[in-house]
Coordinates of N, CA and C in Angstrom, one line a residue:
M1 N 153.7 28.9 148.1 CA 152.6 29.3 149.0 C 152.5 30.9 149.0
K2 N 153.7 31.5 148.9 CA 153.5 33.0 149.1 C 153.2 33.6 147.6
K3 N 153.7 32.5 146.7 CA 153.4 33.2 145.3 C 152.2 33.0 145.1
E4 N 151.1 31.8 145.6 CA 149.7 31.7 145.4 C 149.0 32.9 146.0
T5 N 149.4 33.1 146.8 CA 148.7 34.5 147.9 C 149.0 35.8 147.2
T6 N 150.5 35.8 146.3 CA 150.4 37.0 145.8 C 149.5 37.1 144.3
I7 N 149.3 36.0 143.9 CA 148.6 35.9 142.6 C 146.9 36.2 143.0
A8 N 146.4 35.6 144.0 CA 145.3 35.6 144.4 C 145.1 37.1 144.8
G9 N 146.0 37.8 145.2 CA 145.7 39.3 145.9 C 145.8 40.0 144.5
L10 N 146.7 39.9 143.6 CA 146.5 40.6 142.1 C 145.2 40.6 141.5
V11 N 144.5 39.1 141.6 CA 143.2 39.0 141.1 C 142.2 39.8 141.7
A12 N 142.5 39.8 142.9 CA 141.4 40.6 143.8 C 141.3 42.2 143.3
T13 N 142.6 42.4 143.4 CA 142.8 43.9 143.2 C 142.1 44.3 141.9
A14 N 142.4 43.5 140.9 CA 142.1 43.6 139.5 C 140.5 43.8 139.3
L15 N 139.8 42.7 140.2 CA 138.4 42.6 140.1 C 137.8 44.0 140.6
T16 N 138.3 44.3 141.9 CA 137.8 45.6 142.4 C 138.1 46.8 141.7
C17 N 139.0 47.0 141.0 CA 139.1 48.1 140.2 C 138.2 48.0 139.1
L18 N 137.8 47.0 138.3 CA 137.1 46.5 137.5 C 135.7 47.0 137.5
M19 N 135.1 46.5 139.1 CA 133.9 46.8 139.8 C 133.7 48.3 139.8
T20 N 134.7 49.0 140.1 CA 134.9 50.6 140.3 C 134.7 51.1 138.8
L21 N 135.1 50.7 137.8 CA 135.1 51.2 136.7 C 133.6 51.2 135.9
V22 N 133.1 50.0 136.2 CA 131.7 49.7 135.3 C 130.7 50.8 135.7
P23 N 130.5 51.0 136.7 CA 129.1 52.4 136.8 C 129.8 53.7 136.2
T24 N 130.9 53.9 136.4 CA 131.2 55.0 135.7 C 131.1 54.8 134.3
T25 N 131.6 54.0 133.6 CA 131.4 53.6 132.2 C 130.1 53.6 131.8
L26 N 129.0 53.0 132.6 CA 127.7 52.9 132.3 C 126.9 54.4 132.4
S27 N 127.6 55.2 133.4 CA 127.0 56.4 133.6 C 127.5 57.2 132.5
A28 N 128.9 57.2 131.8 CA 129.1 57.9 130.7 C 128.4 57.8 129.6
Q29 N 127.8 56.4 129.3 CA 127.2 56.1 128.4 C 125.8 56.3 128.1
R30 N 125.2 56.8 129.5 CA 123.7 57.2 129.7 C 123.2 58.2 128.6
I31 N 122.2 57.9 127.9 CA 121.6 59.2 126.9 C 121.2 60.3 127.9
T32 N 121.7 61.4 127.5 CA 121.4 62.7 128.5 C 119.8 63.2 127.7
P33 N 118.9 63.1 128.5 CA 117.6 63.7 127.9 C 117.7 65.4 127.4
H34 N 117.0 65.5 126.3 CA 117.1 66.7 125.8 C 115.6 67.5 125.5
C35 N 115.6 68.6 125.4 CA 114.4 69.4 125.3 C 113.6 69.3 124.0
K36 N 112.5 68.9 123.9 CA 111.9 68.6 122.7 C 111.5 70.2 121.8
T37 N 111.7 71.2 122.6 CA 111.4 72.5 121.9 C 112.7 73.0 121.5
C38 N 113.6 73.3 122.4 CA 114.7 74.2 122.2 C 116.2 73.2 121.7
G39 N 115.9 71.8 122.1 CA 117.0 71.0 121.7 C 118.2 70.6 122.8
K40 N 118.1 71.6 123.5 CA 119.1 71.7 124.5 C 118.9 70.6 125.5
A41 N 120.2 70.2 126.4 CA 119.9 69.3 127.6 C 119.0 69.7 128.5
I42 N 118.3 68.8 129.2 CA 117.4 69.4 130.0 C 117.8 70.2 131.1
S43 N 119.1 69.9 131.5 CA 119.7 70.6 132.6 C 120.1 72.1 132.4
D44 N 120.3 72.1 130.8 CA 120.6 73.5 130.4 C 119.5 74.3 129.6
C45 N 118.5 73.7 129.7 CA 117.3 74.3 129.1 C 116.6 75.2 130.2
K46 N 116.4 76.8 129.8 CA 115.8 77.5 130.8 C 114.6 77.1 131.4
Y47 N 113.8 76.4 130.6 CA 112.5 76.0 131.1 C 112.6 74.6 131.3
K48 N 113.8 74.0 131.5 CA 113.6 72.5 132.1 C 112.8 71.6 131.4
G49 N 112.7 71.8 130.0 CA 112.0 71.0 129.2 C 110.4 71.3 128.9
R50 N 110.1 72.2 129.8 CA 108.6 72.6 129.9 C 108.4 74.3 129.1
H51 N 108.5 74.5 128.0 CA 108.7 75.9 127.6 C 107.0 76.0 127.6
P52 N 106.8 77.6 128.1 CA 105.4 78.2 128.1 C 105.0 78.3 126.8
S53 N 103.9 78.7 126.6 CA 103.3 79.3 125.3 C 104.1 80.6 124.9
G54 N 104.6 80.4 123.7 CA 105.1 81.9 123.1 C 106.5 82.1 123.5
A55 N 107.3 81.0 124.2 CA 108.5 80.9 124.5 C 109.4 79.9 123.7
T56 N 108.6 79.6 122.5 CA 109.2 78.2 121.7 C 110.7 79.1 121.0
Q57 N 111.7 78.0 120.9 CA 112.9 78.6 120.4 C 112.7 78.8 118.9
H58 N 113.2 79.8 118.5 CA 113.2 80.2 117.1 C 113.9 79.2 116.1
N59 N 113.1 78.8 115.3 CA 113.5 77.9 114.0 C 113.6 78.5 112.7
S60 N 114.6 78.6 112.3 CA 114.7 79.3 110.8 C 114.0 78.7 109.9
S61 N 113.6 77.5 109.9 CA 112.9 76.8 108.7 C 111.3 77.1 109.2
A62 N 110.9 77.5 110.2 CA 109.3 77.7 110.3 C 109.1 78.9 109.9
A63 N 107.8 79.0 109.4 CA 107.1 80.5 109.2 C 107.2 81.6 110.2
P64 N 107.7 82.6 109.6 CA 107.9 83.8 110.5 C 106.5 84.4 111.1
S65 N 106.4 84.6 112.4 CA 105.0 85.1 112.8 C 105.0 86.7 112.1
A66 N 104.1 87.0 111.8 CA 103.6 88.3 111.3 C 103.3 89.3 112.5
T67 N 103.4 90.5 112.1 CA 103.3 91.3 113.3 C 101.8 91.7 113.2
G68 N 101.0 91.3 112.3 CA 99.6 91.6 112.3 C 98.7 90.8 111.9
R69 N 97.6 90.8 111.7 CA 96.4 89.9 111.2 C 96.0 90.4 109.9
L70 N 96.0 89.4 109.1 CA 95.3 89.6 107.7 C 94.0 90.3 107.8
H71 N 93.3 91.1 107.1 CA 92.0 91.8 107.4 C 91.8 92.3 106.1
A72 N 90.9 92.0 105.2 CA 90.4 92.0 103.9 C 89.4 93.4 104.0
P73 N 89.5 94.5 103.5 CA 88.5 95.6 103.5 C 87.5 95.1 102.6
S74 N 86.2 95.4 103.0 CA 85.1 95.2 102.3 C 84.8 95.9 100.8
A75 N 85.7 97.1 100.6 CA 85.7 97.6 99.5 C 87.0 98.4 99.4
P76 N 87.3 99.0 98.1 CA 88.7 100.0 98.2 C 88.3 101.3 98.6
S77 N 89.1 102.3 99.0 CA 88.9 103.6 99.3 C 88.1 104.1 98.0
P78 N 87.4 105.3 98.2 CA 86.8 106.0 97.3 C 87.6 106.3 96.0
H79 N 87.1 105.9 94.9 CA 88.3 106.3 93.6 C 88.7 107.9 93.6
T80 N 88.0 108.6 94.7 CA 88.2 110.1 94.4 C 89.2 110.6 95.4
T81 N 89.5 109.4 96.3 CA 90.4 109.6 97.4 C 91.8 109.4 96.9
K82 N 92.7 110.4 97.2 CA 94.0 110.5 96.5 C 95.0 109.4 97.3
A83 N 94.8 109.3 98.6 CA 95.6 108.5 99.6 C 95.2 107.1 99.7
R84 N 95.9 106.1 99.1 CA 95.5 104.8 99.1 C 96.0 104.2 100.4
T85 N 95.4 103.2 101.1 CA 95.8 102.2 102.1 C 96.5 100.9 101.8
I86 N 97.3 100.5 102.8 CA 97.9 99.1 102.6 C 96.9 98.1 101.9
G87 N 95.7 98.2 102.4 CA 94.6 97.3 102.1 C 94.1 97.7 100.6
D88 N 94.1 98.5 100.3 CA 93.7 99.1 98.8 C 94.9 98.3 98.1
L89 N 96.2 98.5 98.4 CA 97.2 98.0 97.3 C 97.2 96.3 97.3
L90 N 96.9 95.9 98.6 CA 96.9 94.3 98.5 C 95.8 93.7 98.1
Y91 N 94.7 94.2 98.2 CA 93.4 93.4 98.0 C 92.8 93.8 96.8
F92 N 92.9 95.0 96.2 CA 91.9 95.5 95.2 C 92.6 95.8 93.8
P93 N 92.2 95.6 92.7 CA 93.1 95.5 91.5 C 93.3 97.1 91.0
Y94 N 94.8 97.5 91.0 CA 95.3 98.6 90.8 C 95.2 99.4 92.2
G95 N 94.6 99.0 93.2 CA 94.8 99.7 94.5 C 93.4 100.5 94.5
C96 N 92.5 100.2 93.4 CA 91.7 101.4 93.4 C 90.3 100.7 92.9
L97 N 90.3 99.6 92.2 CA 89.0 98.8 91.5 C 88.4 97.8 92.4
T98 N 87.2 97.7 92.3 CA 86.5 96.7 93.1 C 86.9 95.4 92.6
S99 N 86.7 94.4 93.7 CA 87.0 92.9 93.5 C 86.4 92.3 92.3
D100 N 85.3 92.9 91.8 CA 84.7 92.0 90.8 C 85.4 92.3 89.5
V101 N 86.2 93.2 89.2 CA 87.1 93.5 88.3 C 88.3 92.4 88.4
N102 N 87.9 91.2 87.6 CA 89.0 90.3 87.6 C 89.3 89.4 86.4
S103 N 89.4 90.4 85.6 CA 89.9 89.9 84.1 C 90.4 91.1 83.4
K104 N 91.4 90.7 82.4 CA 91.8 91.8 81.4 C 90.9 92.8 81.0
E105 N 89.8 92.0 80.4 CA 88.8 92.9 79.6 C 87.8 93.6 80.7
K106 N 87.6 93.0 81.9 CA 87.1 94.0 82.7 C 87.9 95.1 83.3
A107 N 89.2 95.0 83.4 CA 90.1 95.9 83.8 C 90.0 97.3 82.7
Q108 N 90.0 96.8 81.3 CA 90.0 97.8 80.1 C 88.9 98.7 80.5
Q109 N 87.7 97.8 80.6 CA 86.5 98.9 80.8 C 86.5 99.5 82.0
A110 N 86.8 99.1 83.0 CA 86.8 99.8 84.2 C 87.8 100.7 84.5
L111 N 88.9 101.0 83.9 CA 90.1 102.0 83.9 C 89.5 103.0 82.8
T112 N 88.9 102.5 81.9 CA 88.5 103.6 80.7 C 87.2 104.6 81.2
S113 N 86.3 103.7 82.1 CA 85.0 104.5 82.6 C 85.6 105.4 84.0
L114 N 86.5 105.2 84.7 CA 87.0 105.8 85.6 C 88.1 106.9 85.4
Y115 N 89.1 106.5 84.6 CA 90.2 107.5 84.2 C 90.2 107.9 82.9
G116 N 89.4 107.6 82.0 CA 89.5 107.9 80.6 C 90.3 107.2 79.8
R117 N 90.9 106.2 80.4 CA 92.3 105.4 79.3 C 92.7 104.4 79.9
Y118 N 93.4 103.3 79.3 CA 94.3 102.6 80.0 C 95.5 102.5 79.1
E119 N 96.4 101.7 79.7 CA 97.9 101.7 78.8 C 98.2 100.2 78.8
F120 N 98.9 99.9 77.6 CA 99.6 98.7 77.7 C 101.2 98.7 78.5
I121 N 101.3 98.2 79.4 CA 102.7 98.1 80.0 C 103.3 96.8 79.9
N122 N 104.6 96.8 79.5 CA 105.5 95.7 79.5 C 104.9 95.0 78.0
N123 N 104.4 95.8 77.3 CA 104.0 95.1 75.8 C 102.5 94.5 76.1
I124 N 102.1 94.2 77.2 CA 101.1 93.3 77.1 C 100.0 93.4 78.4
D125 N 100.7 93.9 79.5 CA 99.7 93.9 80.5 C 99.0 95.4 80.8
I126 N 97.9 95.1 81.2 CA 97.0 96.4 81.3 C 97.4 97.4 82.6
G127 N 97.4 98.6 82.5 CA 98.1 99.5 83.5 C 97.9 101.0 83.2
L128 N 98.3 101.8 84.4 CA 98.5 103.3 84.1 C 99.8 103.7 84.7
H129 N 100.3 104.9 84.2 CA 101.2 105.7 84.6 C 100.2 106.8 85.6
H130 N 101.1 107.4 86.4 CA 100.5 108.3 87.3 C 100.4 109.9 86.5
D131 N 99.2 110.7 86.8 CA 99.2 111.9 86.2 C 98.5 112.6 87.3
D132 N 98.4 114.1 87.0 CA 98.0 115.0 88.1 C 96.4 115.1 88.0
T133 N 95.7 114.5 87.1 CA 94.3 114.9 86.6 C 93.4 113.7 86.8
S134 N 93.7 112.4 86.6 CA 92.9 111.4 86.6 C 93.4 110.0 87.7
F135 N 94.7 109.7 87.2 CA 94.9 108.9 88.1 C 96.2 109.3 88.7
F136 N 95.9 109.9 90.1 CA 96.8 110.9 90.8 C 96.9 109.9 92.1
Y137 N 97.0 108.8 92.6 CA 97.0 108.0 93.7 C 98.6 108.0 94.5
T138 N 98.6 108.1 95.5 CA 99.8 108.0 96.3 C 99.6 107.1 97.5
Y139 N 100.8 106.8 98.1 CA 101.0 105.9 99.2 C 101.9 106.6 100.1
K140 N 101.4 106.9 101.2 CA 102.2 107.6 102.2 C 103.0 108.8 101.5
G141 N 102.1 109.6 100.9 CA 102.7 110.9 100.1 C 103.3 110.7 98.7
T142 N 103.8 109.4 98.3 CA 104.6 109.0 97.4 C 103.5 108.5 96.1
P143 N 103.7 109.1 95.0 CA 102.8 108.7 93.7 C 103.0 107.4 93.6
I144 N 102.1 106.4 93.2 CA 102.1 105.3 92.4 C 102.4 105.7 91.1
G145 N 103.6 105.5 90.6 CA 104.1 106.2 89.3 C 103.6 105.3 88.4
T146 N 103.8 103.8 88.5 CA 103.3 102.9 87.4 C 102.5 101.7 88.3
V147 N 101.4 101.2 87.7 CA 100.7 100.1 88.4 C 100.4 99.5 87.1
Y148 N 100.6 98.0 87.0 CA 100.0 97.1 86.0 C 99.8 95.7 86.6
I149 N 98.8 95.0 85.9 CA 98.6 93.5 86.2 C 98.8 92.5 85.1
N150 N 99.6 91.7 85.4 CA 99.7 90.5 84.7 C 98.5 89.5 85.1
W151 N 97.2 89.6 84.1 CA 96.0 89.0 84.7 C 96.3 87.3 84.6
W152 N 97.1 86.8 83.9 CA 97.3 85.4 83.6 C 97.8 84.9 84.7
E153 N 98.6 85.5 85.7 CA 99.2 85.2 86.7 C 98.6 85.9 88.0
N154 N 97.8 86.7 87.7 CA 97.1 87.5 88.8 C 98.0 88.4 89.8
H155 N 99.1 88.7 88.8 CA 100.3 89.5 89.6 C 100.3 91.0 89.4
T156 N 100.2 91.8 90.5 CA 100.1 93.3 90.3 C 101.4 93.9 90.6
F157 N 101.7 94.8 90.1 CA 103.2 95.8 89.9 C 102.8 96.9 90.4
Y158 N 103.4 97.5 91.3 CA 103.2 98.9 91.6 C 104.9 99.4 91.6
H159 N 105.1 100.5 91.1 CA 106.5 101.5 91.0 C 106.2 102.6 91.5
F160 N 107.0 102.7 92.6 CA 107.1 104.1 93.2 C 108.6 104.6 92.9
Y161 N 108.5 106.3 92.6 CA 109.7 106.6 92.3 C 110.1 107.7 92.9
L162 N 111.4 107.7 93.8 CA 111.8 108.8 94.7 C 113.1 109.5 94.0
N163 N 113.1 110.9 94.7 CA 114.1 111.4 94.0 C 115.6 111.3 94.7
S164 N 115.8 110.6 95.7 CA 117.0 110.4 96.3 C 117.2 109.2 96.7
K165 N 118.3 108.3 97.1 CA 118.6 107.3 97.6 C 117.9 107.2 99.1
A166 N 118.2 108.1 99.7 CA 117.7 108.2 101.3 C 116.3 108.3 101.2
E167 N 115.5 108.8 100.4 CA 114.2 109.0 100.2 C 113.5 107.5 99.9
A168 N 114.4 106.9 99.0 CA 113.7 105.6 98.4 C 113.9 104.6 99.7
D169 N 115.1 104.8 100.6 CA 115.6 103.7 101.6 C 114.3 103.8 102.6
K170 N 114.0 105.1 102.8 CA 113.0 105.5 103.9 C 111.7 104.8 103.6
F171 N 111.3 105.2 102.1 CA 109.9 104.5 101.9 C 110.0 103.0 101.8
Y172 N 111.0 102.4 101.2 CA 111.1 100.8 101.3 C 111.2 100.2 102.7
A173 N 111.4 100.9 103.6 CA 111.5 100.5 104.9 C 110.1 100.8 105.6
T174 N 109.6 101.8 105.3 CA 108.0 102.0 105.7 C 107.2 101.2 104.9
M175 N 107.2 100.8 103.6 CA 106.5 99.5 103.0 C 106.6 98.2 103.7
V176 N 107.8 98.0 103.9 CA 108.1 96.6 104.3 C 107.5 96.6 105.8
K177 N 107.6 97.7 106.6 CA 107.0 97.8 108.0 C 105.3 97.6 107.9
D178 N 104.6 98.4 106.8 CA 103.4 98.4 106.8 C 103.1 97.1 106.3
L179 N 103.6 96.2 105.3 CA 103.1 95.1 105.1 C 103.1 94.2 106.0
K180 N 104.0 94.2 106.6 CA 104.2 93.2 107.8 C 103.2 93.3 108.7
A181 N 102.9 94.7 109.3 CA 101.6 94.9 110.2 C 100.5 94.5 109.7
A182 N 100.4 94.4 108.4 CA 99.2 94.1 107.6 C 98.7 92.5 107.7
G183 N 100.0 91.9 108.0 CA 99.8 90.2 108.4 C 100.7 89.5 107.2
I184 N 101.5 90.0 106.3 CA 102.3 89.5 105.4 C 103.6 89.2 105.8
P185 N 104.0 87.9 106.0 CA 105.0 87.4 106.7 C 106.5 87.7 106.1
L186 N 106.9 88.8 105.6 CA 107.9 88.9 105.0 C 109.4 88.7 105.5
T187 N 110.1 87.9 104.9 CA 111.6 87.7 105.3 C 112.6 88.3 104.0
F188 N 114.0 88.3 104.5 CA 114.9 88.6 103.5 C 114.8 87.4 102.2
D189 N 114.9 87.6 101.1 CA 114.8 86.9 99.8 C 116.2 86.7 99.4
K190 N 116.5 85.7 99.6 CA 118.0 85.2 99.3 C 118.2 85.2 97.6
V191 N 117.4 85.0 97.2 CA 117.3 84.5 95.6 C 117.4 85.9 94.9
Y192 N 116.2 86.6 95.2 CA 115.5 87.8 94.5 C 116.0 89.2 95.3
G193 N 116.7 89.2 96.4 CA 117.1 90.4 97.0 C 115.5 90.9 97.3
G194 N 116.0 92.0 98.4 CA 114.5 92.6 99.0 C 114.0 91.4 99.8
V195 N 112.7 91.8 100.1 CA 112.0 90.9 101.2 C 110.6 90.4 100.5
S196 N 110.3 89.1 100.9 CA 109.1 88.5 100.5 C 108.5 87.4 101.1
N197 N 107.5 87.1 100.8 CA 106.9 86.0 101.7 C 106.9 84.6 100.7
R198 N 107.7 84.5 99.8 CA 107.5 83.4 98.7 C 107.6 82.2 99.3
K199 N 108.4 81.8 100.5 CA 108.5 80.3 101.0 C 107.2 80.3 102.1
H200 N 106.6 81.6 102.2 CA 105.6 81.4 103.4 C 104.3 82.1 102.9
P201 N 103.7 81.3 102.0 CA 102.5 81.9 101.5 C 101.2 82.0 102.5
V202 N 100.5 82.8 102.4 CA 99.5 83.1 103.4 C 98.2 83.6 102.9
S203 N 97.0 83.1 103.4 CA 95.9 83.5 102.5 C 95.8 83.1 101.2
I204 N 95.1 84.4 100.5 CA 95.2 84.5 99.0 C 96.8 84.9 98.6
F205 N 97.6 85.4 99.5 CA 98.9 86.0 98.9 C 99.9 84.8 98.6
K206 N 100.3 84.5 97.4 CA 101.3 83.4 97.2 C 102.6 84.1 96.9
W207 N 102.6 85.3 96.7 CA 104.0 85.9 97.1 C 104.0 87.4 96.9
V208 N 104.4 88.0 97.9 CA 104.2 89.7 98.1 C 105.6 89.8 98.4
Y209 N 106.0 91.0 97.8 CA 107.6 91.4 97.7 C 107.8 92.8 97.9
V210 N 109.0 93.3 98.0 CA 109.5 94.6 98.0 C 110.6 94.6 97.9
D211 N 111.2 95.2 96.4 CA 112.5 95.3 96.1 C 113.2 96.4 96.5
K212 N 114.5 96.1 96.7 CA 115.3 97.3 97.1 C 115.3 98.3 96.3
P213 N 115.4 99.6 96.4 CA 115.6 100.7 95.6 C 116.5 100.5 94.4
K214 N 116.1 100.8 93.2 CA 117.1 100.7 92.1 C 117.1 102.2 91.1
K215 N 118.0 102.5 90.8 CA 118.6 103.9 90.3 C 118.1 103.6 88.8
I216 N 117.4 104.3 88.1 CA 116.6 104.2 87.1 C 117.7 105.2 86.1
T217 N 118.2 104.1 85.0 CA 118.9 104.8 84.0 C 118.3 104.9 82.5
S218 N 118.7 105.0 81.5 CA 118.2 105.3 80.1 C 118.1 103.7 79.6
D219 N 119.0 102.9 80.1 CA 118.8 101.3 79.6 C 117.4 100.7 80.3
D220 N 116.8 101.5 81.4 CA 115.5 100.8 81.8 C 114.5 101.5 81.3
L221 N 114.4 102.0 79.9 CA 113.2 102.9 79.2 C 113.0 101.8 78.3
C222 N 112.2 100.9 78.5 CA 111.7 99.9 77.7 C 110.3 99.4 78.2
C223 N 109.5 99.0 77.1 CA 108.4 98.2 77.4 C 107.4 99.3 78.3
N224 N 107.4 100.5 78.1 CA 106.6 101.5 78.5 C 106.4 101.5 80.2
I225 N 107.5 100.8 80.9 CA 107.3 100.7 82.2 C 107.6 101.9 83.0
N226 N 109.0 102.5 82.7 CA 109.5 103.8 83.2 C 109.4 104.6 82.2
L227 N 109.3 106.0 82.5 CA 109.3 106.8 81.4 C 110.8 107.8 81.5
P228 N 111.0 108.9 80.6 CA 111.9 109.6 80.4 C 112.1 110.2 81.7
K229 N 111.0 110.6 82.4 CA 111.1 111.5 83.5 C 111.7 110.7 84.8
N230 N 111.6 109.4 84.7 CA 112.0 108.6 85.6 C 113.6 108.3 85.9
V231 N 114.2 108.6 84.7 CA 115.9 108.6 84.5 C 116.3 109.4 85.7
G232 N 117.2 108.9 86.8 CA 117.9 109.4 87.7 C 117.1 109.2 89.0
Q233 N 116.0 108.9 88.9 CA 115.1 108.4 90.2 C 115.4 107.2 90.6
Y234 N 114.9 106.9 91.7 CA 115.1 105.4 92.3 C 113.6 104.8 92.5
M235 N 113.8 103.7 92.0 CA 112.3 103.1 91.8 C 112.3 101.9 93.2
V236 N 111.4 101.7 93.5 CA 110.8 100.7 94.6 C 109.5 100.0 93.9
E237 N 109.9 99.0 93.7 CA 108.8 97.7 93.1 C 108.1 97.0 94.4
V238 N 106.7 97.1 94.3 CA 106.1 96.3 95.1 C 105.3 95.3 94.3
G239 N 105.3 94.0 94.7 CA 104.8 93.2 93.7 C 103.6 92.3 94.8
V240 N 102.3 92.2 94.0 CA 101.5 91.3 94.9 C 100.7 90.2 94.0
Y241 N 101.2 89.1 94.4 CA 100.9 87.9 93.5 C 99.9 87.2 94.1
K242 N 98.8 87.1 93.8 CA 97.5 86.1 94.5 C 97.4 85.1 93.8
R243 N 96.6 84.3 94.5 CA 96.2 82.8 93.9 C 95.1 83.1 93.3
N244 N 94.8 82.5 92.1 CA 93.8 82.7 91.1 C 92.5 82.0 91.7
K245 N 91.4 82.5 91.6 CA 90.0 81.9 92.4 C 89.8 80.8 91.3

């Protein structure tokens, strides 16, 4: 009789322990709700799962927000105006011609009419080098040393030459800041270096980029892009690659 009582007691004790563990186990397996915006547990989310507008968690795969809005000027600055604007560089051929110049042949005619000449750059593209009498344009005080357009791809190349690395770095930073302010969502380009919107096309701009300063050597004197006077200078290239209409 004592033996049966002892066994019954052990069974009762085991059942009591099991019933105590079941709620704990179920609690441990319960799915913790997470915030759909930031991914954190609701208890850890600053906004408890209800993020206000503008408080969205940063997502590196999302398109970066630009610091300005795109605004296309109706016309370029007058061709007699030396200082060009960021709008001139982005929207108008060579930073100075009107939008109706939309082919290689029209560019040859327009450049000859306004500046008395045009040049073959990179052996095939139409463009000009800076001079002090006709094509004398600058951006923020720095001359547009070379500009040419690959009309097949609608790709404009601007080359700016600075006399020192410090000057080039400063100009590079200014150009990046101004393009962002104009609405181009530039980010670091891991493939090409510098910054671009290659992964985030916007409006008519498939790919706008700014290359980090490069020191020009005699090895870079080919295809009529850089001139002998540019050797020793630091070049910053700005590219504007637009959609073909």
